[in-house]
XYZ file of C-alpha atoms in Angstrom:
631
model
C 18.100 89.537 16.940
C 20.167 89.469 20.006
C 23.745 90.235 18.769
C 23.583 94.036 18.597
C 26.114 96.498 20.458
C 25.738 97.803 23.918
C 27.098 100.527 25.176
C 29.968 99.967 28.059
C 30.839 101.711 30.983
C 33.358 104.328 30.642
C 35.658 102.804 32.803
C 35.699 99.611 31.064
C 36.262 101.810 27.815
C 39.442 103.225 29.191
C 40.553 100.109 30.408
C 40.146 98.797 26.980
C 41.895 101.863 25.169
C 44.931 102.456 27.700
C 46.075 98.921 28.001
C 46.512 98.084 24.363
C 47.814 101.539 24.032
C 50.606 100.642 26.416
C 50.919 96.731 25.026
C 51.465 98.297 21.393
C 53.856 100.857 22.374
C 55.788 98.084 24.590
C 55.615 95.720 21.146
C 57.040 98.614 18.890
C 59.767 99.272 21.698
C 60.520 95.510 21.564
C 60.700 95.340 18.177
C 62.811 98.537 17.632
C 65.351 97.001 19.949
C 65.268 94.383 17.700
C 65.626 96.300 14.748
C 68.508 98.532 16.302
C 70.542 95.042 17.135
C 69.947 94.152 13.867
C 71.860 97.619 12.561
C 74.269 97.002 14.989
C 75.226 93.807 13.367
C 74.758 95.397 10.250
C 77.386 98.039 10.778
C 79.837 95.767 12.175
C 79.604 93.141 9.476
C 80.369 95.859 6.647
C 83.232 96.793 8.579
C 84.705 93.501 8.739
C 84.003 92.717 5.048
C 85.319 96.031 4.156
C 88.499 94.972 5.435
C 88.587 91.745 3.575
C 87.728 93.283 0.371
C 90.278 95.596 0.504
C 93.070 92.804 1.065
C 91.682 91.297 -1.719
C 91.586 94.028 -3.861
C 95.302 94.800 -3.662
C 96.028 91.186 -3.970
C 94.171 91.519 -7.295
C 95.676 94.503 -8.217
C 99.103 93.575 -8.224
C 98.180 90.316 -10.321
C 96.429 92.637 -13.142
C 99.344 94.952 -12.791
C 102.017 92.414 -13.361
C 100.313 89.304 -15.013
C 98.884 88.747 -18.709
C 95.502 87.472 -19.550
C 97.008 84.013 -19.828
C 97.300 83.798 -15.611
C 95.618 80.556 -16.156
C 97.768 78.945 -18.424
C 101.043 80.327 -16.468
C 99.820 78.799 -13.073
C 98.915 75.467 -14.732
C 102.044 75.545 -16.847
C 104.330 76.513 -14.447
C 104.716 75.526 -10.823
C 106.887 78.245 -9.935
C 104.394 80.871 -10.874
C 101.724 79.283 -8.949
C 104.065 78.721 -5.370
C 104.748 82.441 -5.841
C 101.275 83.433 -5.937
C 100.098 80.660 -3.348
C 102.466 81.976 -1.059
C 101.581 85.989 -1.666
C 98.063 84.723 -1.231
C 98.686 82.964 2.168
C 99.625 86.616 3.589
C 95.775 87.308 3.417
C 95.479 84.585 6.359
C 94.068 85.809 9.339
C 92.368 83.803 12.440
C 88.834 84.384 10.914
C 89.820 83.132 7.489
C 88.582 79.632 6.545
C 89.132 79.346 2.972
C 91.552 81.303 0.859
C 91.946 80.372 -2.961
C 91.601 81.435 -6.906
C 89.353 79.944 -9.102
C 89.098 80.029 -13.168
C 86.676 79.081 -15.503
C 87.436 76.146 -17.902
C 86.596 75.854 -21.887
C 82.920 73.861 -20.352
C 82.465 76.685 -18.261
C 83.547 75.024 -14.766
C 84.920 76.234 -12.251
C 88.271 74.878 -11.462
C 91.252 75.564 -8.333
C 94.162 77.653 -9.342
C 95.464 78.332 -6.104
C 94.242 77.467 -2.488
C 96.081 79.138 0.134
C 93.731 77.610 3.073
C 95.448 77.365 6.429
C 94.741 73.949 7.287
C 96.895 72.029 4.317
C 94.722 68.996 4.655
C 91.711 70.854 3.538
C 93.658 72.317 0.329
C 92.470 71.751 -2.817
C 94.766 70.561 -5.719
C 95.604 72.156 -8.937
C 92.718 72.335 -11.319
C 90.406 70.445 -9.154
C 86.484 71.357 -9.877
C 84.975 73.790 -7.724
C 81.101 73.178 -7.036
C 79.392 76.389 -6.433
C 76.525 76.572 -4.105
C 76.077 80.203 -4.896
C 75.453 82.474 -7.837
C 77.764 85.123 -6.520
C 80.604 83.846 -8.791
C 78.664 83.873 -12.210
C 77.854 87.241 -11.082
C 81.047 88.159 -10.360
C 82.103 87.022 -13.847
C 79.060 88.946 -15.631
C 79.664 92.275 -13.717
C 83.456 92.181 -13.042
C 82.464 93.267 -9.795
C 83.243 91.714 -6.477
C 80.082 89.827 -4.608
C 79.382 88.753 -1.163
C 77.007 86.285 0.074
C 76.385 86.090 4.183
C 74.626 84.679 6.829
C 74.023 84.874 10.788
C 72.457 83.254 13.169
C 73.335 86.050 16.104
C 75.960 83.680 17.240
C 78.704 83.920 14.221
C 78.897 85.389 10.728
C 79.616 83.688 7.471
C 80.779 85.599 4.695
C 81.719 84.797 1.402
C 83.573 87.000 -0.928
C 84.126 86.409 -5.141
C 86.446 89.333 -5.932
C 87.248 88.958 -9.751
C 90.542 89.714 -11.407
C 90.167 91.449 -14.517
C 92.537 92.007 -17.066
C 91.640 93.990 -20.516
C 88.214 93.962 -19.493
C 88.119 90.485 -19.449
C 87.905 88.377 -16.135
C 90.943 86.051 -15.876
C 90.197 84.595 -12.390
C 88.009 84.971 -9.535
C 89.508 85.198 -5.878
C 87.479 83.413 -3.289
C 87.482 84.174 0.429
C 85.570 82.137 3.212
C 85.701 83.495 6.648
C 84.137 83.657 9.988
C 83.310 86.159 12.972
C 82.674 85.020 16.340
C 81.776 88.786 17.501
C 78.512 88.512 17.232
C 78.163 86.252 20.330
C 80.442 89.095 22.286
C 77.827 91.441 21.516
C 74.655 89.207 21.701
C 75.950 88.276 25.501
C 75.380 92.215 26.100
C 72.325 92.569 24.457
C 70.407 89.696 25.573
C 69.523 90.470 28.946
C 68.177 93.996 27.777
C 66.009 92.184 25.148
C 64.515 89.709 27.761
C 63.359 92.520 29.661
C 61.507 94.235 26.765
C 60.332 90.824 26.021
C 59.076 90.438 29.461
C 57.177 93.341 29.973
C 55.722 92.929 26.404
C 54.384 89.427 27.264
C 53.000 90.977 30.641
C 51.417 93.515 28.732
C 49.695 91.049 26.628
C 48.241 89.107 29.467
C 47.119 92.239 31.017
C 45.448 93.144 27.649
C 43.813 89.424 27.432
C 42.708 90.379 31.098
C 40.991 93.363 30.417
C 39.169 91.947 27.194
C 37.691 89.265 29.098
C 36.694 91.470 31.828
C 34.746 93.916 29.323
C 33.196 90.508 27.684
C 32.149 89.671 30.775
C 30.963 93.022 32.041
C 29.371 92.803 28.549
C 27.411 89.698 28.903
C 26.246 90.716 31.899
C 24.730 94.004 30.639
C 23.028 92.469 27.669
C 21.571 89.840 30.142
C 19.694 92.769 31.587
C 18.112 93.476 28.221
C 16.947 90.070 27.385
C 13.375 89.365 28.082
C 13.852 85.844 29.652
C 10.703 84.608 27.950
C 11.104 85.126 24.703
C 15.194 85.866 24.538
C 14.320 89.071 22.619
C 15.409 92.619 23.888
C 13.105 93.680 26.132
C 11.702 97.499 26.607
C 14.819 98.876 28.708
C 16.765 98.136 25.660
C 15.187 100.630 23.522
C 16.855 103.884 24.962
C 20.456 101.773 24.950
C 19.988 101.543 21.114
C 18.665 104.941 20.479
C 21.891 106.109 22.002
C 23.639 105.315 19.236
C 21.185 104.712 16.218
C 18.931 107.471 14.521
C 15.422 106.510 13.728
C 16.006 107.980 10.228
C 17.055 104.368 9.250
C 13.808 102.671 10.380
C 10.253 101.917 10.086
C 8.593 101.607 13.708
C 5.937 98.939 14.282
C 3.750 98.101 17.283
C 2.564 94.543 17.057
C -0.195 93.090 19.302
C -1.703 89.344 19.835
C -5.525 89.695 18.840
C -7.145 88.224 21.872
C -4.496 86.624 23.785
C -6.166 87.127 27.308
C -8.577 84.568 26.296
C -5.521 82.015 25.681
C -4.603 82.567 29.273
C -8.005 82.406 30.384
C -8.718 79.218 28.830
C -5.742 77.223 28.279
C -3.731 78.594 31.361
C -0.706 80.666 31.561
C 1.936 77.898 30.428
C 0.059 77.511 26.818
C 0.140 81.413 27.024
C 3.907 81.628 27.426
C 4.183 78.761 24.717
C 1.941 80.738 22.421
C 4.432 84.196 22.614
C 7.467 82.355 22.049
C 5.703 80.648 18.942
C 4.608 83.799 17.514
C 8.048 85.904 18.232
C 10.043 82.786 16.249
C 7.543 83.391 13.349
C 7.988 87.027 13.502
C 11.862 86.655 13.677
C 11.533 83.954 10.759
C 10.129 87.164 8.750
C 12.448 89.759 9.364
C 15.843 90.487 8.647
C 19.143 90.058 10.811
C 18.928 94.393 10.743
C 15.491 94.518 11.789
C 15.006 94.844 15.701
C 12.214 93.320 17.721
C 11.414 94.268 21.099
C 8.986 93.164 23.809
C 7.492 96.028 24.810
C 4.787 94.795 26.827
C 2.720 91.194 28.206
C 1.812 90.349 24.237
C 2.849 93.890 22.629
C 5.712 94.081 20.776
C 7.872 97.101 18.987
C 9.354 96.226 15.537
C 12.005 98.250 14.050
C 12.423 97.524 10.256
C 15.762 98.737 8.707
C 14.877 100.639 5.552
C 17.414 99.484 3.588
C 15.309 98.657 0.634
C 12.096 100.627 1.485
C 10.086 99.120 -0.890
C 10.136 95.390 0.990
C 10.484 96.772 4.509
C 6.719 98.504 4.486
C 5.469 94.662 3.217
C 7.186 93.286 6.291
C 4.215 94.133 8.233
C 1.634 92.441 6.291
C 4.140 89.450 5.599
C 4.185 88.900 9.258
C 0.522 89.212 9.696
C 0.041 86.657 6.966
C 2.819 84.231 8.891
C 1.308 84.366 11.955
C -2.168 83.651 11.148
C -1.774 80.291 8.867
C 0.678 79.056 11.584
C -0.198 76.826 13.947
C 0.858 76.111 17.481
C 0.853 73.107 19.580
C 0.745 73.443 23.285
C 0.032 70.784 26.021
C -2.098 68.659 23.572
C -3.912 72.267 22.094
C -3.877 73.518 18.651
C -4.107 77.200 18.361
C -4.330 79.956 15.879
C -3.366 83.135 16.391
C -3.588 86.834 14.618
C -2.384 89.776 14.945
C -2.917 93.616 14.586
C 0.013 96.084 13.479
C -0.022 99.614 13.740
C 2.962 101.057 11.386
C 4.552 104.548 11.858
C 6.815 105.243 8.383
C 8.069 108.097 9.994
C 9.320 107.714 13.329
C 12.389 109.993 13.139
C 9.965 112.947 12.320
C 8.421 112.830 15.948
C 9.975 115.179 18.908
C 11.456 111.740 20.464
C 10.554 107.992 20.875
C 7.308 108.260 22.650
C 5.548 110.491 20.350
C 6.778 107.937 17.807
C 5.890 104.849 19.801
C 2.082 106.870 20.354
C 1.661 107.395 16.497
C 2.472 103.560 15.483
C 0.271 102.908 18.857
C -2.901 105.030 17.359
C -2.723 102.956 14.152
C -2.705 99.456 16.175
C -5.698 100.776 17.988
C -7.349 101.621 14.362
C -6.383 98.061 13.258
C -8.238 96.696 16.465
C -11.275 98.686 16.294
C -11.348 97.755 12.515
C -11.710 94.102 13.227
C -8.391 92.928 14.259
C -5.985 90.984 12.034
C -5.116 93.790 10.073
C -2.243 96.501 9.360
C -2.425 100.154 9.595
C 0.006 102.417 8.552
C 0.034 106.175 9.226
C -0.535 108.182 5.841
C 0.811 111.747 6.224
C 1.048 112.902 2.833
C 3.068 116.174 3.708
C 5.889 114.021 5.711
C 6.144 112.012 2.668
C 6.834 114.708 0.682
C 8.817 116.064 2.750
C 10.809 112.977 2.976
C 10.975 112.630 -0.785
C 12.474 116.248 -1.219
C 15.161 115.409 1.332
C 16.036 112.417 -0.534
C 15.998 114.288 -4.001
C 18.550 116.728 -2.597
C 20.666 114.041 -1.139
C 20.941 112.707 -4.234
C 21.750 115.948 -6.067
C 24.194 116.405 -3.265
C 25.923 112.913 -4.446
C 25.900 113.503 -8.007
C 27.742 117.063 -6.943
C 30.386 115.444 -4.999
C 31.210 112.198 -6.644
C 28.882 109.852 -4.432
C 27.243 108.180 -7.580
C 29.126 104.872 -7.843
C 28.449 101.369 -9.383
C 29.547 98.361 -8.449
C 29.855 95.273 -11.058
C 28.193 91.768 -10.521
C 29.712 88.993 -12.774
C 27.619 86.742 -15.017
C 28.678 83.343 -15.843
C 28.334 80.935 -18.858
C 26.780 77.723 -17.372
C 28.984 76.083 -20.116
C 32.740 77.414 -20.146
C 32.332 78.278 -16.291
C 33.834 81.779 -17.344
C 32.226 85.024 -16.839
C 30.747 86.457 -19.871
C 29.569 90.276 -18.378
C 28.967 92.058 -15.551
C 26.021 94.148 -14.343
C 26.516 97.226 -13.364
C 24.392 98.183 -10.438
C 24.035 101.550 -9.066
C 24.831 102.690 -5.607
C 24.485 105.932 -4.010
C 27.353 107.090 -0.771
C 25.515 109.261 1.709
C 26.995 112.308 3.790
C 27.935 109.821 6.586
C 29.565 107.597 3.842
C 27.024 104.654 4.056
C 26.282 102.764 0.400
C 22.537 103.023 -0.124
C 20.852 100.984 -2.326
C 18.805 102.051 -5.780
C 15.323 101.191 -3.963
C 15.891 103.368 -1.469
C 16.155 106.663 -3.769
C 15.411 105.907 -7.627
C 11.376 105.745 -6.788
C 11.445 109.602 -5.463
C 13.546 110.828 -8.288
C 11.907 108.793 -10.971
C 10.085 111.219 -12.999
C 12.445 114.093 -12.241
C 15.603 115.492 -14.139
C 17.605 114.531 -11.456
C 16.863 110.621 -12.676
C 18.168 111.521 -16.326
C 21.478 113.215 -14.632
C 21.893 109.927 -13.031
C 21.167 107.771 -15.954
C 23.587 110.143 -18.032
C 26.227 108.928 -14.989
C 25.851 105.483 -15.152
C 26.384 105.837 -19.382
C 29.653 107.893 -19.026
C 30.891 104.964 -16.596
C 30.018 102.145 -18.673
C 31.723 103.860 -21.679
C 34.367 104.660 -20.003
C 34.673 100.980 -18.430
C 34.198 99.732 -21.823
C 37.063 101.833 -23.427
C 39.565 101.095 -20.778
C 38.674 96.900 -21.273
C 38.662 95.920 -24.703
C 37.358 92.239 -23.534
C 34.707 93.234 -21.237
C 30.741 93.259 -21.832
C 28.712 94.832 -19.733
C 24.783 95.285 -18.711
C 22.749 98.340 -17.332
C 19.357 98.595 -16.235
C 16.621 100.799 -17.413
C 13.112 101.362 -16.589
C 10.645 100.268 -19.419
C 9.531 103.651 -19.576
C 13.290 105.325 -20.092
C 12.936 104.020 -23.408
C 9.990 105.905 -24.007
C 11.657 108.913 -22.761
C 13.235 111.205 -25.184
C 15.722 112.553 -23.040
C 17.041 109.535 -22.067
C 17.057 108.164 -25.695
C 19.138 110.435 -26.649
C 21.567 110.300 -23.899
C 22.178 106.941 -25.425
C 22.393 108.143 -28.613
C 24.967 110.764 -27.758
C 26.959 108.725 -25.563
C 26.946 105.603 -28.095
C 26.749 107.352 -31.232
C 29.039 106.156 -33.727
C 30.366 103.745 -31.361
C 28.622 100.420 -32.437
C 31.876 98.525 -31.490
C 31.231 99.754 -28.155
C 27.683 99.260 -28.034
C 27.690 95.679 -29.209
C 29.395 95.097 -26.086
C 26.653 96.620 -23.991
C 23.314 94.960 -22.813
C 20.433 97.049 -21.980
C 18.033 95.116 -19.477
C 14.678 96.788 -19.369
C 12.559 96.266 -16.006
C 8.873 97.014 -15.873
C 7.484 98.870 -12.825
C 3.856 99.289 -14.554
C 2.316 97.227 -17.293
C 2.892 98.044 -20.900
C -0.061 98.482 -22.802
C 1.436 100.157 -25.998
C 3.796 97.523 -27.312
C 4.246 99.236 -30.306
C 5.816 102.184 -29.096
C 7.986 99.873 -27.086
C 9.061 98.142 -30.078
C 9.928 101.265 -32.139
C 12.421 102.319 -29.210
C 13.676 98.765 -29.187
C 14.363 98.915 -33.004
C 16.414 102.197 -32.303
C 18.226 100.504 -29.501
C 18.979 97.289 -31.796
C 20.043 99.748 -34.621
C 22.989 101.168 -32.533
C 24.104 97.694 -31.539
C 22.742 96.998 -27.964
C 21.368 94.086 -26.937
C 18.037 93.742 -25.430
C 17.218 91.701 -22.060
C 14.512 91.502 -20.198
C 15.120 91.556 -16.373
C 12.964 89.960 -13.730
C 11.193 87.810 -16.059
C 8.259 85.982 -13.842
C 7.366 88.779 -11.970
C 5.426 91.767 -11.953
C 3.620 92.303 -15.216
C 6.335 90.248 -17.287
C 4.731 87.383 -18.779
C 4.949 85.283 -22.096
C 3.063 87.896 -24.213
C 6.388 90.181 -23.725
C 8.283 87.695 -25.484
C 5.897 87.471 -28.359
C 5.516 90.867 -28.659
C 8.922 92.548 -28.242
C 12.014 91.614 -30.086
C 14.194 90.445 -27.048
C 17.605 88.720 -26.863
C 17.901 87.778 -23.361
C 15.266 86.516 -20.651
C 16.595 86.940 -17.193
C 14.739 84.819 -14.810
C 13.705 86.470 -11.460
C 15.537 85.433 -8.604
C 11.952 85.080 -6.615
C 11.455 81.970 -8.668
C 15.039 80.884 -8.851
C 14.821 80.938 -4.991
C 15.032 77.269 -3.968
C 14.351 75.623 -7.280
C 16.330 72.596 -6.120
C 13.251 72.083 -3.395
C 10.354 73.845 -5.276
C 8.833 71.596 -7.503
C 6.642 74.531 -9.071
C 9.604 76.675 -9.057
C 11.611 74.049 -10.891
C 8.868 73.249 -13.856
C 8.312 76.950 -14.368
C 12.237 77.884 -14.703
C 11.888 74.501 -17.241
C 9.291 76.354 -19.233
C 10.848 79.406 -19.567
C 14.163 77.839 -20.491
C 12.431 75.490 -23.436
C 10.342 78.722 -24.425
C 13.242 80.648 -24.772
C 14.971 78.340 -26.487
C 12.544 77.801 -29.253
C 12.297 81.865 -29.449
C 16.111 82.013 -29.832
C 16.482 83.636 -26.805
C 19.535 83.668 -23.977
C 18.395 82.814 -20.818
C 20.035 84.114 -17.546
C 19.060 83.142 -13.814
C 20.065 85.460 -11.486
C 20.306 85.551 -7.450
C 21.476 82.277 -7.360
C 22.644 81.882 -3.703
C 23.311 77.873 -3.017
C 25.311 75.109 -5.047
C 22.042 73.175 -4.824
C 20.289 75.827 -6.914
C 23.541 76.204 -9.275
C 23.354 72.690 -10.379
C 19.884 72.496 -10.973
C 19.839 75.447 -12.949
C 23.131 73.961 -15.220
C 20.700 70.592 -15.150
C 17.427 72.767 -16.690
C 19.793 74.388 -19.093
C 19.774 77.625 -18.125
C 22.489 79.580 -20.422
C 24.068 81.692 -17.743
C 23.686 82.648 -14.157
C 24.267 85.313 -11.758
C 24.252 85.514 -7.568
C 26.143 85.829 -4.851
C 27.183 82.088 -5.012
C 29.551 82.832 -8.046
C 30.219 86.433 -6.905
C 29.017 89.533 -4.982
C 28.972 93.197 -6.831
C 32.262 94.711 -6.305
C 33.506 98.417 -6.856
C 36.149 97.051 -9.213
C 36.696 94.338 -12.000
């Protein structure tokens, strides 16, 4: 909980910005210099090669003009012709030419020497000697009827091989070969190396300064961070709250005031050492029941502020009760004493509506006072209906804006077959991008629009995206989520019929996962809707089976193809015997009912292996693959 970003002094910010800029600039200059040097070498190389190619071209044109396509036979059969041509070829020699020769292809497509005018006679090949190729330029020259070049250099010298085809009547009758080297590179390197070294030293110095700057920033950050940490509990102290609010909006948080009940009695009866142990133990218990995104602050002696991130509003509001119960059940051992503590918690769900942080804390503190006055060990939540309605209205407005501006997106999470290990389908998961570009999960905005026309519009977008994906990928299978009330909604049923009407082949590749938010009372109406969906070709899955109102009665009364076992049961199935037996019973019952099973929220290898052992048909979860915006 203590890894949040702290503001850094402006002078350090400037230091951390200017030095990287200068460092990057020096690196750019250095690399530009290297590239410029390469360009110089390239120009020189092209000039030198052009000279040699021009000489070979003149020689080749002379042969093409004065000899027939039977050049190879003439040279092999007539020593005087070979001597004359070799003499003319030797005129192309120079100090830089290492080898100079003419090749032809025999009837087995092997290269052999016709001429060799290499200056060093000891290195000359004899007539018709086999030529072992180490490059493909010879074949390319034969194929394209154009000269080919192979070169390499190490900044000290340049080695070039030229294969120049001799073409007669549109047929390659021989290939001239020349290997030459230039030492001019070494001279240029002598001139440029000192300049390059200067740039290199400057870049190295700036990198050192950059490292030094970041070390100083880190030390400053570490020192400043110490000032915001409570030395006893190792969480943030109240001084950090203003620092935190400089860069964060309370719009994203619930604010809770937490106070230990009758903590003074602990200090009075057992001493301050035991009291300190109790505070540490309670803080650790609270931290184990909140997320990394939440922030716990020691506000006073035994009083704490908790800011709960509203990424999932339904779960966030329950965190207070979860903390209260966890601390109440926890036994604290200190100095041979066993102590049990309770908490009172006041919750302000709308801290952003207050004029300032002080007022927001005051509202939560008032709720804490009410909890204390009503007997302690309880949670009191500030209930302001008008503010809730205003918040809901704002959410609807944000959703409409997201719809209009293309901010509604779908992520795809893979579902794997346990027998083959292959992906059998993807679940489409709705996401919304807010004005700041932050991804908002559905639990944060769907409840406020569930019974509005905006919800229908949102459903239409999801269906359009689904059919678009199915059309673009003929092999893919998808699943989408609908509320149990959605299939009783005439508008949504019409959407499904309009979107997939007459497209049974597409509908058969789409599974509708039904999730209940309230108990089903009229199974007959639900079953009628399911019959219509099945008639269109859809598969039907019951989502989050084992949680909420879902029970075995659903499987008996409704025509279901797939059961998705709720993640709360899957969690720790490898350690929790009760969860293991529940999953086992669901799998056996589903198999007897000819239903497929899918385990969701599989997060560890151990859970994965146990679920395969239990015979679950398919698996889905972060261990196997996270939701992505593309497939």
